[in-house]
XYZ file of N, CA and C in Angstrom:
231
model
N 0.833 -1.171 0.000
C 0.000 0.000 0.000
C 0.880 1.236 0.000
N 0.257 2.573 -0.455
C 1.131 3.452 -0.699
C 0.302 4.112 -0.627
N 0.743 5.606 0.553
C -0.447 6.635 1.150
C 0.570 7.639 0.085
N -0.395 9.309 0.087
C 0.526 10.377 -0.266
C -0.319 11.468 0.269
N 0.235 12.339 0.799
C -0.346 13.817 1.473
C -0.094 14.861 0.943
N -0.715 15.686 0.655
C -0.716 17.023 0.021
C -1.083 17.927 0.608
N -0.594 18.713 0.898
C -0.928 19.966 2.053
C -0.451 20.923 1.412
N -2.000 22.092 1.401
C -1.575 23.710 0.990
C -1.925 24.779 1.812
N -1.333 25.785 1.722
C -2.393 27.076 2.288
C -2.555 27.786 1.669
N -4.028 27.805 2.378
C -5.104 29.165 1.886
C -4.733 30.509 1.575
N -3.726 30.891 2.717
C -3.338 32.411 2.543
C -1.813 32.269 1.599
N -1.458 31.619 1.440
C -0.400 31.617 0.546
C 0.987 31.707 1.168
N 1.033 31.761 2.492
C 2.470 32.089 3.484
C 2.652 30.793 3.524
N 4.420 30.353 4.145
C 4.443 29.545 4.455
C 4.017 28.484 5.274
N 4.145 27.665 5.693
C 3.365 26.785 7.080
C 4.607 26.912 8.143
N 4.011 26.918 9.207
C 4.883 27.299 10.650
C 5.491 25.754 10.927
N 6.523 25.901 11.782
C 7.205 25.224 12.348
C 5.915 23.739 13.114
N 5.013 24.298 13.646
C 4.140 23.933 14.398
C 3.177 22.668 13.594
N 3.089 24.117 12.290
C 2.557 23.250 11.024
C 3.134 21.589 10.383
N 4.329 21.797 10.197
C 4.868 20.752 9.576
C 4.984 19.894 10.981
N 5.244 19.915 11.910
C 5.512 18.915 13.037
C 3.890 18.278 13.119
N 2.754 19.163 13.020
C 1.497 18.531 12.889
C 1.454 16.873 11.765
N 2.141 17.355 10.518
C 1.719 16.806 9.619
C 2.450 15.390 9.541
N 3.845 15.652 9.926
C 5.020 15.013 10.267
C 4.358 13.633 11.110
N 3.355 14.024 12.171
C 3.166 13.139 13.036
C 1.564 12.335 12.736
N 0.841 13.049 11.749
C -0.324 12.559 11.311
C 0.425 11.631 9.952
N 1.306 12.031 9.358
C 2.085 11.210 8.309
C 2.742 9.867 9.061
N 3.384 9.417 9.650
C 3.748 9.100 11.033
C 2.459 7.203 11.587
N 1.605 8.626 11.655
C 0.300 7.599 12.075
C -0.426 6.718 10.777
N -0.118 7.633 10.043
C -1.176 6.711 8.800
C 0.007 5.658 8.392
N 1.442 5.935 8.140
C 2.431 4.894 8.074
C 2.299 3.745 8.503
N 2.073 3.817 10.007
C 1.502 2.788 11.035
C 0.402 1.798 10.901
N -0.677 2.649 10.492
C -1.633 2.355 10.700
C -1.738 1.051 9.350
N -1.258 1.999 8.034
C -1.045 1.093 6.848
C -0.350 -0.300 7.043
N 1.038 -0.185 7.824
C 1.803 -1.275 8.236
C 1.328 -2.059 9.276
N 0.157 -1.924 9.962
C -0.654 -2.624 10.503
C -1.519 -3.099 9.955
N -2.010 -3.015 9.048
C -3.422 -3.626 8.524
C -2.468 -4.393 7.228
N -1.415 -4.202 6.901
C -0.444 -4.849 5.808
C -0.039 -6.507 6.609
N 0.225 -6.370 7.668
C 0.721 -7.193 8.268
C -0.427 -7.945 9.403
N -1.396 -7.363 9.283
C -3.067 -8.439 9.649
C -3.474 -8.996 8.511
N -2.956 -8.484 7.218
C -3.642 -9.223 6.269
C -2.813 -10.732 6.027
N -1.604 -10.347 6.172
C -0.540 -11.160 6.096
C -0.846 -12.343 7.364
N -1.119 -12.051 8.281
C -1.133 -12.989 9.783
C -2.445 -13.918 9.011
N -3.491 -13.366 8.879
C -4.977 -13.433 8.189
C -4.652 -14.603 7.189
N -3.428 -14.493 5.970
C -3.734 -15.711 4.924
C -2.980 -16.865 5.707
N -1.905 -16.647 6.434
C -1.135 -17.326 7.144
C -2.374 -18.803 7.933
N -3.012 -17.680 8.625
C -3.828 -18.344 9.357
C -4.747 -19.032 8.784
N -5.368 -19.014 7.890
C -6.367 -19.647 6.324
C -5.265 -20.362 5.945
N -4.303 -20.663 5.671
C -3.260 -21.624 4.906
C -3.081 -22.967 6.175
N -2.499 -22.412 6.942
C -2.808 -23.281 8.314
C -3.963 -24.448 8.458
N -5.034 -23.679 8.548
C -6.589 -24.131 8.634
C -6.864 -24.945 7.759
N -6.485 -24.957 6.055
C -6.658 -25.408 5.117
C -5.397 -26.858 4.847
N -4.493 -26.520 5.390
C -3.675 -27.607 5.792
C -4.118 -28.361 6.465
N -4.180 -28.227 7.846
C -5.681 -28.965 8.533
C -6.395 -30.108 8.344
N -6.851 -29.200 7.591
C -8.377 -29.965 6.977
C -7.667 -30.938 6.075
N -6.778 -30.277 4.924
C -6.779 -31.578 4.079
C -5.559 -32.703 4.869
N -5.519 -32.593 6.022
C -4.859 -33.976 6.133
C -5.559 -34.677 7.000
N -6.614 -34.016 7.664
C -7.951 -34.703 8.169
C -8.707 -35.355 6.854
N -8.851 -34.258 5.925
C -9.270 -35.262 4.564
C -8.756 -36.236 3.985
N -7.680 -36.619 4.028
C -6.687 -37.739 3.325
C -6.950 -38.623 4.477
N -7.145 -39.150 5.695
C -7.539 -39.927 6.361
C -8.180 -41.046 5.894
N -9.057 -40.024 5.651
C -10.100 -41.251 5.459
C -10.791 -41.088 4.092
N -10.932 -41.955 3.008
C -11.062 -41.944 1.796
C -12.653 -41.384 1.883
N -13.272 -41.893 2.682
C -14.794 -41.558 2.379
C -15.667 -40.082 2.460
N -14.749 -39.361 3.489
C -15.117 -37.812 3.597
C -14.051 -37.159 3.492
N -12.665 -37.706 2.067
C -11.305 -36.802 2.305
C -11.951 -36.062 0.990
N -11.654 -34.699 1.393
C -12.388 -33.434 0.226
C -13.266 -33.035 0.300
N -13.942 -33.526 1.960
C -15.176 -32.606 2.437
C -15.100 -31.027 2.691
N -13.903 -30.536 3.256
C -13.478 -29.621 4.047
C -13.407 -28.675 2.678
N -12.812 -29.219 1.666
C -12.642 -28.078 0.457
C -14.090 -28.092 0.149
N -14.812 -28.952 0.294
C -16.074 -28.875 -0.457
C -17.250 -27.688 -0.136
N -16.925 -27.830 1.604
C -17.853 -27.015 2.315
C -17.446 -25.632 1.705
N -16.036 -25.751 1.672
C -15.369 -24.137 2.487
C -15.565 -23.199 0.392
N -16.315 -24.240 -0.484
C -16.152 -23.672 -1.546
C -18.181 -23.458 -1.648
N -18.285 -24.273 -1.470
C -20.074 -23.344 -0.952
C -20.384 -22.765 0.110
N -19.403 -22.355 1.262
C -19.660 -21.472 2.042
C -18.953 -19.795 1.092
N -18.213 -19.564 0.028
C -17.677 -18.760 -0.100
C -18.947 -17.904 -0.977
């Protein structure tokens, strides 16, 4: 993911010291925030790959219900 910020002013002066340390730290947060939800998505397939491993070696067990688990999990989608 890739954020970008654009900041102008109205009156046309520069932005204060105060200004850029504002933005600095709201830039800062959305960084975060992105690299958090980057890395839940990541934990997220991890955890579905896992689950799906699982299942299919509960499915290979036993010949009579091995490929149930894909079966469900493709009419539950």
């Amino acid at each position: 993911m890739l954020g970008v910020i654009e900041a102008s002013h109205k009156r046309g002066s520069d932005f204060s010291e105060e200004d850029i340390h504002f933005a600095e730290a709201v830039a800062n947060q959305m960084t975060m925030s992105l690299e958090n939800f980057r890395l839940f998505q990541k934990l997220q397939n991890q955890f579905l790959q896992v689950v799906e491993s699982l299942a299919d070696a509960i499915g290979k067990k036993d010949a009579y219900t091995g490929g149930h688990t894909k079966r469900v999990r493709h009419f539950s989608e």
